[in-house]
Tab-separated table of C-alpha atoms in Angstrom:
chain	number	residue	atom	x	y	z
A	1	MET	CA	11.106	13.306	31.268
A	2	ARG	CA	13.242	11.854	28.503
A	3	ARG	CA	15.431	14.773	27.429
A	4	THR	CA	18.318	13.456	25.316
A	5	ARG	CA	21.864	14.146	26.502
A	6	THR	CA	23.232	13.679	23.031
A	7	VAL	CA	26.977	13.307	23.185
A	8	LEU	CA	26.904	11.385	26.436
A	9	LEU	CA	24.240	8.939	25.322
A	10	CYS	CA	25.518	8.474	21.799
A	11	ILE	CA	29.126	7.926	22.806
A	12	ALA	CA	28.003	5.250	25.193
A	13	GLY	CA	25.771	3.673	22.585
A	14	LEU	CA	22.834	3.781	24.980
A	15	MET	CA	23.554	6.104	22.919
A	16	GLY	CA	4.866	6.966	6.095
A	17	THR	CA	6.907	6.626	2.795
A	18	ALA	CA	8.036	9.873	1.232
A	19	LEU	CA	9.841	10.574	-2.019
A	20	PRO	CA	13.034	12.627	-1.880
A	21	ALA	CA	12.920	16.267	-2.764
A	22	GLY	CA	13.943	17.394	-6.226
A	23	ASN	CA	14.623	14.569	-8.671
A	24	ALA	CA	16.669	12.182	-6.535
A	25	ALA	CA	14.084	9.525	-7.390
A	26	GLY	CA	14.386	10.200	-11.080
A	27	GLY	CA	11.764	12.933	-11.583
A	28	PRO	CA	12.149	16.095	-13.657
A	29	ALA	CA	15.180	18.229	-12.980
A	30	PRO	CA	14.611	21.088	-10.546
A	31	ALA	CA	15.081	24.708	-11.542
A	32	ALA	CA	18.598	26.028	-11.146
A	33	ALA	CA	19.290	27.160	-7.592
A	34	ALA	CA	20.883	30.422	-6.610
A	35	PRO	CA	24.648	30.221	-6.026
A	36	GLY	CA	25.469	28.803	-2.606
A	37	VAL	CA	22.033	27.227	-2.097
A	38	CYS	CA	22.159	23.575	-1.047
A	39	VAL	CA	20.038	21.459	-3.409
A	40	SER	CA	19.250	17.822	-4.094
A	41	SER	CA	21.495	15.905	-6.479
A	42	PRO	CA	20.290	15.665	-10.077
A	43	GLY	CA	18.743	12.303	-10.852
A	44	PRO	CA	18.145	9.581	-11.594
A	45	THR	CA	20.272	8.011	-8.880
A	46	ARG	CA	22.675	5.226	-9.775
A	47	GLY	CA	25.266	3.055	-8.059
A	48	ASP	CA	26.230	4.139	-4.545
A	49	ALA	CA	23.758	7.027	-4.659
A	50	ARG	CA	20.869	4.649	-5.321
A	51	GLU	CA	21.933	2.415	-2.431
A	52	ILE	CA	22.233	5.385	-0.061
A	53	LEU	CA	18.803	6.630	-1.104
A	54	ALA	CA	17.265	3.200	-0.465
A	55	ILE	CA	18.837	3.096	3.008
A	56	ALA	CA	17.455	6.545	3.824
A	57	GLN	CA	13.961	5.715	2.552
A	58	GLN	CA	13.816	2.431	4.480
A	59	SER	CA	15.113	4.092	7.650
A	60	GLN	CA	12.574	6.898	7.419
A	61	ARG	CA	9.758	4.345	7.244
A	62	GLU	CA	11.225	2.124	9.950
A	63	PHE	CA	11.775	4.934	12.463
A	64	GLY	CA	8.671	6.945	11.584
A	65	LEU	CA	10.742	10.060	10.905
A	66	ASN	CA	9.201	13.280	9.663
A	67	SER	CA	12.280	14.044	7.601
A	68	VAL	CA	15.691	12.757	6.599
A	69	ILE	CA	18.160	15.119	4.947
A	70	LEU	CA	21.595	13.821	4.013
A	71	ARG	CA	24.710	14.453	1.995
A	72	VAL	CA	27.430	11.921	1.277
A	73	SER	CA	30.715	12.898	-0.351
A	74	SER	CA	33.826	11.082	-1.511
A	75	GLY	CA	36.690	13.552	-1.304
A	76	ASP	CA	35.400	16.687	-2.990
A	77	ARG	CA	32.903	14.699	-5.079
A	78	GLU	CA	29.245	14.737	-4.117
A	79	VAL	CA	27.783	11.222	-4.072
A	80	LEU	CA	24.242	12.162	-3.046
A	81	THR	CA	22.399	15.087	-1.519
A	82	THR	CA	18.702	14.566	-0.846
A	83	ALA	CA	15.790	15.349	1.448
A	84	LEU	CA	12.933	13.008	2.321
A	85	GLY	CA	9.662	13.742	4.054
A	86	ALA	CA	8.353	17.025	5.394
A	87	SER	CA	9.506	19.907	7.557
A	88	MET	CA	5.891	20.332	8.663
A	89	THR	CA	2.511	19.475	7.210
A	90	GLY	CA	2.415	20.507	3.582
A	91	VAL	CA	6.018	21.761	3.538
A	92	PRO	CA	8.507	19.301	1.972
A	93	ALA	CA	11.940	19.001	3.547
A	94	GLU	CA	14.705	20.560	1.446
A	95	PRO	CA	18.526	20.347	1.661
A	96	SER	CA	18.685	24.136	2.063
A	97	MET	CA	16.783	24.061	5.369
A	98	HIS	CA	18.578	25.074	8.567
A	99	PHE	CA	18.631	22.927	11.706
A	100	ARG	CA	20.376	22.934	15.092
A	101	THR	CA	23.853	21.350	15.280
A	102	GLY	CA	24.855	22.000	18.882
A	103	SER	CA	27.846	19.746	19.535
A	104	VAL	CA	29.447	20.650	16.195
A	105	ALA	CA	30.326	23.907	17.949
A	106	ILE	CA	32.443	22.112	20.557
A	107	VAL	CA	34.538	20.674	17.728
A	108	TYR	CA	35.037	24.191	16.404
A	109	MET	CA	35.959	25.445	19.899
A	110	GLY	CA	38.535	22.660	20.192
A	111	THR	CA	39.927	23.640	16.810
A	112	VAL	CA	40.206	27.305	17.785
A	113	LEU	CA	41.875	26.362	21.084
A	114	LEU	CA	44.539	24.445	19.162
A	115	GLN	CA	45.030	27.367	16.781
A	116	LEU	CA	45.588	29.737	19.711
A	117	VAL	CA	48.058	27.284	21.248
A	118	GLU	CA	49.931	27.100	17.941
A	119	GLN	CA	50.219	30.880	18.011
A	120	GLY	CA	51.657	30.824	21.518
A	121	LYS	CA	48.707	32.625	23.086
A	122	ALA	CA	48.021	29.777	25.505
A	123	SER	CA	49.109	26.270	26.425
A	124	LEU	CA	46.794	23.287	26.628
A	125	ASP	CA	48.148	22.714	30.109
A	126	ASP	CA	47.466	26.241	31.333
A	127	PRO	CA	45.251	26.187	34.430
A	128	VAL	CA	41.855	27.624	33.636
A	129	SER	CA	42.324	30.032	36.542
A	130	ARG	CA	44.783	31.972	34.355
A	131	TRP	CA	41.829	32.999	32.225
A	132	LEU	CA	38.861	32.498	34.567
A	133	PRO	CA	40.241	33.323	38.037
A	134	ASP	CA	36.915	32.951	39.859
A	135	LEU	CA	36.223	29.389	38.708
A	136	PRO	CA	36.138	26.875	41.577
A	137	HIS	CA	38.989	24.351	41.109
A	138	GLY	CA	40.256	26.544	38.267
A	139	SER	CA	43.865	26.052	39.382
A	140	GLU	CA	43.448	22.254	39.087
A	141	ILE	CA	41.596	22.153	35.763
A	142	THR	CA	43.470	22.869	32.527
A	143	LEU	CA	42.305	23.984	29.107
A	144	ARG	CA	43.092	20.479	27.837
A	145	MET	CA	40.769	19.012	30.464
A	146	LEU	CA	37.911	21.277	29.433
A	147	GLY	CA	38.316	20.365	25.751
A	148	SER	CA	38.662	16.642	26.417
A	149	SER	CA	35.967	16.528	29.137
A	150	THR	CA	38.295	15.190	31.830
A	151	SER	CA	37.825	18.044	34.323
A	152	GLY	CA	35.663	16.132	36.806
A	153	LEU	CA	32.958	18.797	36.645
A	154	HIS	CA	29.371	17.625	36.997
A	155	ASP	CA	27.122	17.808	33.961
A	156	TYR	CA	24.345	20.249	34.837
A	157	VAL	CA	22.121	18.436	32.322
A	158	THR	CA	21.869	15.571	34.830
A	159	ASP	CA	20.718	17.848	37.669
A	160	PRO	CA	17.095	17.003	38.629
A	161	ALA	CA	16.152	20.594	39.459
A	162	PHE	CA	17.564	21.839	36.166
A	163	LEU	CA	15.737	19.128	34.208
A	164	ALA	CA	12.472	19.914	35.950
A	165	GLU	CA	12.773	23.603	35.090
A	166	LEU	CA	13.735	22.790	31.516
A	167	GLU	CA	10.683	20.576	31.125
A	168	ALA	CA	8.384	23.159	32.672
A	169	ALA	CA	9.759	26.123	30.710
A	170	PRO	CA	11.440	25.084	27.430
A	171	PHE	CA	11.456	28.691	26.153
A	172	ARG	CA	13.414	30.019	29.139
A	173	THR	CA	16.746	31.750	28.534
A	174	TRP	CA	19.589	30.341	30.661
A	175	THR	CA	22.738	32.331	31.388
A	176	PRO	CA	26.231	30.803	31.559
A	177	ALA	CA	26.441	31.776	35.228
A	178	GLU	CA	23.264	29.810	35.975
A	179	VAL	CA	24.249	26.573	34.258
A	180	ILE	CA	27.921	26.662	35.270
A	181	GLY	CA	26.828	27.418	38.822
A	182	ILE	CA	24.785	24.221	38.911
A	183	ALA	CA	27.883	22.225	37.921
A	184	THR	CA	30.366	23.943	40.230
A	185	ARG	CA	28.200	23.862	43.337
A	186	GLN	CA	28.802	20.111	43.522
A	187	PRO	CA	32.099	18.397	44.415
A	188	LEU	CA	34.308	17.238	41.564
A	189	LEU	CA	33.537	13.719	40.409
A	190	TYR	CA	37.247	12.837	40.414
A	191	GLU	CA	40.648	14.478	40.492
A	192	PRO	CA	40.911	16.504	37.263
A	193	GLY	CA	42.636	14.641	34.448
A	194	THR	CA	42.303	11.167	36.005
A	195	ASN	CA	38.989	10.045	34.470
A	196	TRP	CA	36.508	10.876	31.731
A	197	SER	CA	32.875	11.983	31.892
A	198	TYR	CA	30.969	14.202	29.504
A	199	SER	CA	29.875	17.546	30.928
A	200	HIS	CA	28.242	20.433	29.101
A	201	ALA	CA	29.878	22.704	31.690
A	202	ASN	CA	33.310	22.011	30.173
A	203	PHE	CA	32.352	23.627	26.894
A	204	ALA	CA	30.424	26.530	28.373
A	205	LEU	CA	33.646	27.303	30.274
A	206	LEU	CA	35.884	26.666	27.268
A	207	GLY	CA	33.942	29.247	25.277
A	208	ALA	CA	34.451	31.816	28.042
A	209	ALA	CA	38.168	30.993	28.243
A	210	LEU	CA	38.604	31.363	24.473
A	211	GLU	CA	37.133	34.838	24.672
A	212	LYS	CA	39.632	35.789	27.388
A	213	ILE	CA	42.598	34.293	25.522
A	214	SER	CA	41.756	35.941	22.207
A	215	GLY	CA	40.148	39.147	23.405
A	216	LEU	CA	37.293	38.545	20.963
A	217	PRO	CA	33.635	37.528	21.368
A	218	LEU	CA	33.211	33.798	20.736
A	219	GLU	CA	30.885	34.303	17.781
A	220	ARG	CA	33.466	36.474	15.999
A	221	LEU	CA	36.260	34.086	16.927
A	222	LEU	CA	34.458	31.087	15.409
A	223	THR	CA	33.427	33.086	12.347
A	224	GLU	CA	36.923	34.367	11.598
A	225	ARG	CA	38.790	31.148	12.364
A	226	VAL	CA	36.361	28.429	11.223
A	227	LEU	CA	33.253	29.536	9.359
A	228	LYS	CA	34.824	31.970	6.872
A	229	PRO	CA	37.946	29.875	6.097
A	230	LEU	CA	35.733	26.867	5.340
A	231	GLY	CA	33.132	28.848	3.411
A	232	LEU	CA	30.334	27.852	5.795
A	233	SER	CA	27.973	30.556	4.594
A	234	GLN	CA	24.879	28.783	5.935
A	235	THR	CA	26.251	28.280	9.452
A	236	SER	CA	25.486	30.884	12.089
A	237	ASN	CA	25.332	31.435	15.823
A	238	GLN	CA	21.978	32.417	17.297
A	239	TYR	CA	21.620	34.361	20.538
A	240	THR	CA	17.860	33.719	20.513
A	241	PRO	CA	15.786	30.621	19.631
A	242	GLN	CA	15.363	31.998	16.103
A	243	ILE	CA	16.520	29.897	13.127
A	244	PRO	CA	17.157	31.601	9.756
A	245	ASP	CA	14.823	30.710	6.884
A	246	PRO	CA	14.312	28.200	5.440
A	247	VAL	CA	13.712	26.291	8.670
A	248	LEU	CA	13.568	22.546	9.230
A	249	HIS	CA	10.883	22.243	11.913
A	250	ALA	CA	11.281	19.814	14.798
A	251	PHE	CA	8.771	17.957	16.978
A	252	THR	CA	9.232	15.883	20.112
A	253	SER	CA	7.401	13.837	22.731
A	254	GLU	CA	9.928	14.659	25.479
A	255	ARG	CA	7.297	16.262	27.712
A	256	GLY	CA	4.801	13.446	27.217
A	257	THR	CA	2.822	15.108	24.399
A	258	TYR	CA	3.979	15.254	20.807
A	259	GLU	CA	4.541	18.947	20.102
A	260	GLU	CA	6.591	21.356	18.035
A	261	SER	CA	9.987	22.149	19.570
A	262	THR	CA	11.634	24.130	16.755
A	263	PHE	CA	11.983	27.298	18.771
A	264	TRP	CA	12.626	25.897	22.227
A	265	ASN	CA	15.454	27.880	23.747
A	266	PRO	CA	18.919	26.294	23.239
A	267	SER	CA	20.733	28.820	25.471
A	268	TRP	CA	21.634	26.110	28.006
A	269	THR	CA	23.371	23.836	25.511
A	270	THR	CA	26.791	25.497	25.210
A	271	ALA	CA	28.644	28.806	25.365
A	272	PRO	CA	26.891	31.909	23.989
A	273	GLY	CA	28.316	32.615	20.556
A	274	ALA	CA	28.481	28.893	19.719
A	275	VAL	CA	24.782	27.970	19.500
A	276	LEU	CA	24.860	26.936	15.852
A	277	VAL	CA	22.442	26.229	13.043
A	278	GLN	CA	23.558	24.878	9.655
A	279	ASP	CA	22.310	23.308	6.447
A	280	ILE	CA	23.342	19.844	5.275
A	281	CYS	CA	25.905	21.114	2.740
A	282	ASP	CA	27.732	23.051	5.451
A	283	LEU	CA	27.585	20.014	7.729
A	284	ASP	CA	29.212	17.940	4.983
A	285	ARG	CA	31.918	20.559	4.420
A	286	SER	CA	32.478	20.642	8.172
A	287	ALA	CA	32.827	16.855	8.341
A	288	ARG	CA	35.590	16.902	5.729
A	289	ALA	CA	37.440	19.820	7.294
A	290	VAL	CA	37.356	18.377	10.808
A	291	GLY	CA	38.174	14.876	9.585
A	292	THR	CA	41.271	16.030	7.703
A	293	GLY	CA	42.543	18.531	10.275
A	294	GLU	CA	42.327	21.239	7.635
A	295	LEU	CA	42.455	24.160	10.072
A	296	VAL	CA	45.258	22.991	12.372
A	297	SER	CA	48.820	21.677	12.089
A	298	ALA	CA	49.530	17.956	11.806
A	299	GLU	CA	50.759	17.899	15.400
A	300	SER	CA	47.652	19.693	16.658
A	301	PHE	CA	45.442	17.337	14.660
A	302	ARG	CA	47.011	14.340	16.397
A	303	THR	CA	46.298	16.021	19.722
A	304	GLN	CA	42.722	16.753	18.691
A	305	LEU	CA	42.170	13.072	17.958
A	306	ASP	CA	43.699	11.985	21.284
A	307	PRO	CA	44.478	14.644	23.874
A	308	GLY	CA	45.177	11.949	26.474
A	309	THR	CA	41.759	10.378	26.888
A	310	VAL	CA	42.668	6.855	25.709
A	311	GLY	CA	42.764	4.652	28.785
A	312	LEU	CA	40.457	6.894	30.832
A	313	GLY	CA	36.823	6.326	31.695
A	314	HIS	CA	35.853	3.997	34.535
A	315	ALA	CA	33.332	3.940	37.348
A	316	THR	CA	34.519	4.835	40.845
A	317	SER	CA	32.897	5.381	44.215
A	318	SER	CA	32.492	9.077	43.406
A	319	CYS	CA	31.672	8.685	39.704
A	320	PRO	CA	29.086	5.950	39.054
A	321	ALA	CA	28.894	3.937	35.855
A	322	SER	CA	25.906	6.008	34.725
A	323	VAL	CA	28.236	9.049	34.549
A	324	CYS	CA	31.763	7.693	33.994
A	325	LEU	CA	30.388	5.371	31.381
A	326	LEU	CA	32.818	5.435	28.467
A	327	THR	CA	35.985	3.410	28.627
A	328	ASN	CA	38.114	5.309	26.141
A	329	THR	CA	40.030	2.912	23.892
A	330	ALA	CA	42.144	3.533	20.808
A	331	ALA	CA	39.215	2.316	18.708
A	332	HIS	CA	36.516	4.335	20.499
A	333	HIS	CA	37.284	7.501	22.401
A	334	PHE	CA	36.585	11.171	22.913
A	335	GLY	CA	39.145	13.631	21.596
A	336	LEU	CA	39.329	17.407	21.858
A	337	GLY	CA	35.645	17.954	21.142
A	338	VAL	CA	35.463	15.124	18.588
A	339	ILE	CA	34.554	11.449	18.817
A	340	VAL	CA	36.776	8.787	17.204
A	341	VAL	CA	35.112	5.455	16.400
A	342	ASN	CA	36.812	2.748	14.326
A	343	GLY	CA	38.804	5.379	12.449
A	344	TRP	CA	35.778	7.650	11.841
A	345	ILE	CA	36.024	11.211	13.151
A	346	LEU	CA	32.597	12.497	14.081
A	347	THR	CA	30.179	14.337	16.294
A	348	ASN	CA	26.491	13.629	16.782
A	349	PRO	CA	24.358	16.586	17.934
A	350	SER	CA	20.803	16.211	19.181
A	351	PHE	CA	18.327	18.719	20.596
A	352	SER	CA	14.618	18.337	21.337
A	353	GLY	CA	13.414	16.591	18.187
A	354	TYR	CA	16.499	17.336	16.087
A	355	ALA	CA	19.245	14.731	15.617
A	356	ALA	CA	22.249	14.805	13.298
A	357	ILE	CA	25.721	13.443	12.644
A	358	GLN	CA	28.803	14.500	10.706
A	359	ALA	CA	31.342	11.717	10.167
A	360	TYR	CA	34.521	11.364	8.103
A	361	LEU	CA	36.663	8.307	7.340
A	362	PRO	CA	40.163	9.448	6.315
A	363	PRO	CA	41.348	6.319	4.432
A	364	LYS	CA	38.304	6.461	2.156
A	365	LYS	CA	37.981	10.261	2.124
A	366	LEU	CA	34.328	9.497	2.833
A	367	SER	CA	32.016	11.919	4.607
A	368	ILE	CA	28.475	11.179	5.748
A	369	SER	CA	26.214	13.915	7.088
A	370	VAL	CA	22.628	13.269	8.135
A	371	THR	CA	19.942	15.180	9.993
A	372	VAL	CA	16.497	13.899	10.949
A	373	THR	CA	13.354	15.119	12.666
A	374	LYS	CA	11.062	12.861	14.657
A	375	GLY	CA	7.515	11.697	14.158
A	376	PRO	CA	5.107	10.882	16.993
A	377	LYS	CA	6.250	7.250	17.187
A	378	SER	CA	9.952	7.689	16.438
A	379	PRO	CA	12.311	5.882	18.835
A	380	GLU	CA	14.430	7.727	21.363
A	381	GLY	CA	18.078	8.241	20.519
A	382	ASN	CA	19.831	9.592	17.456
A	383	SER	CA	18.324	7.994	14.333
A	384	ALA	CA	20.609	10.088	12.112
A	385	GLN	CA	23.515	8.198	13.632
A	386	THR	CA	21.871	4.858	12.837
A	387	ILE	CA	21.318	5.913	9.236
A	388	ALA	CA	24.971	6.959	8.966
A	389	GLU	CA	26.038	3.588	10.368
A	390	ARG	CA	23.975	1.807	7.705
A	391	ILE	CA	25.405	3.963	4.924
A	392	SER	CA	28.939	3.350	6.190
A	393	ALA	CA	28.348	-0.417	6.187
A	394	ALA	CA	27.299	-0.195	2.538
A	395	LEU	CA	30.155	2.051	1.378
A	396	ALA	CA	32.992	0.959	3.695
A	397	PRO	CA	32.056	-2.499	5.008
A	398	GLU	CA	35.618	-3.255	6.106
A	399	GLN	CA	35.598	-0.174	8.381
A	400	ALA	CA	31.948	0.479	9.109
A	401	LEU	CA	30.937	3.062	11.707
A	402	LYS	CA	29.466	1.301	14.720
A	403	MET	CA	28.759	3.126	17.936
A	404	ARG	CA	28.522	1.069	21.120
């Protein structure tokens, strides 16, 4: 089984030709879209937009991708929005299509945690037991440790029994108690706060803690504090595998046979209420908001970018290099739900045939958002991230995004 553990793999860096939709290649102008609908840029493309389009087209061919949808912005100015390839046979990909963006939700949860701290409703250094009294080691693990993934909790996604069940039954619904139980039944990998290792359990627990702190369901909390303030009208939580129309369909070879995976159940990925789908315009808006700290104070934003992770991340006798695999440096580290790489502020979700990235470079006010779906011969890993790296090298060569 080759199920992708997105954030973990991508942070570590282990981690046919199609014309773009609309008139990005210089064809006739499309009909006017309804207000709020994400559409391709009017053509013909010129300058940076032409170079970005060429990178996307070449990458789609090279990686055998079914689709590439992207949006690049400079400040509030759109540089290019386009869609290449097909959602499924006979259905062209469109910028308005919705796709899964799992780990974007952990950025939003980190943001909401900081907002609640600013309001005096909690402290980052509160023990989790204050909010979740039945959690094993809850008196040793703090809210900061959950958000920065320094709790020492095992990642249930690495559990062989869990992976076997996931492979056998991809439509199964998993409860938080089931997945958190897998993580907490095992000893801590290290004393909380002394090392770094990515664990999905941290964010399933953080979602539960946010509900206790605020007294609100997580979906409502994220909607009121993130989605509505940013105008993310095409971003929504899903409690079932459903994706709102129009849907970008996904396919994968994870189980050994190339098959559709669009509606595989994502309930195991994070806290209920934070299982998100978005379109590419919302992902771009999200990249700019997260990358500028728009929803938090300047002090909180500094904490979000480094909550104390720099200097952590090393293999020990209880945490092998395959788990404690990221040495967090000033140039490349995990923040409070975000990843910081060479000045870029990003996250890179992936789920069963879907892969995406949102990235923002503050000095250039440059945002790059890409989502892709895989063909039968596409490589493993996050090809959206590779495309973003190539675009960054073209637009900001002196500070290009380069994951390890």
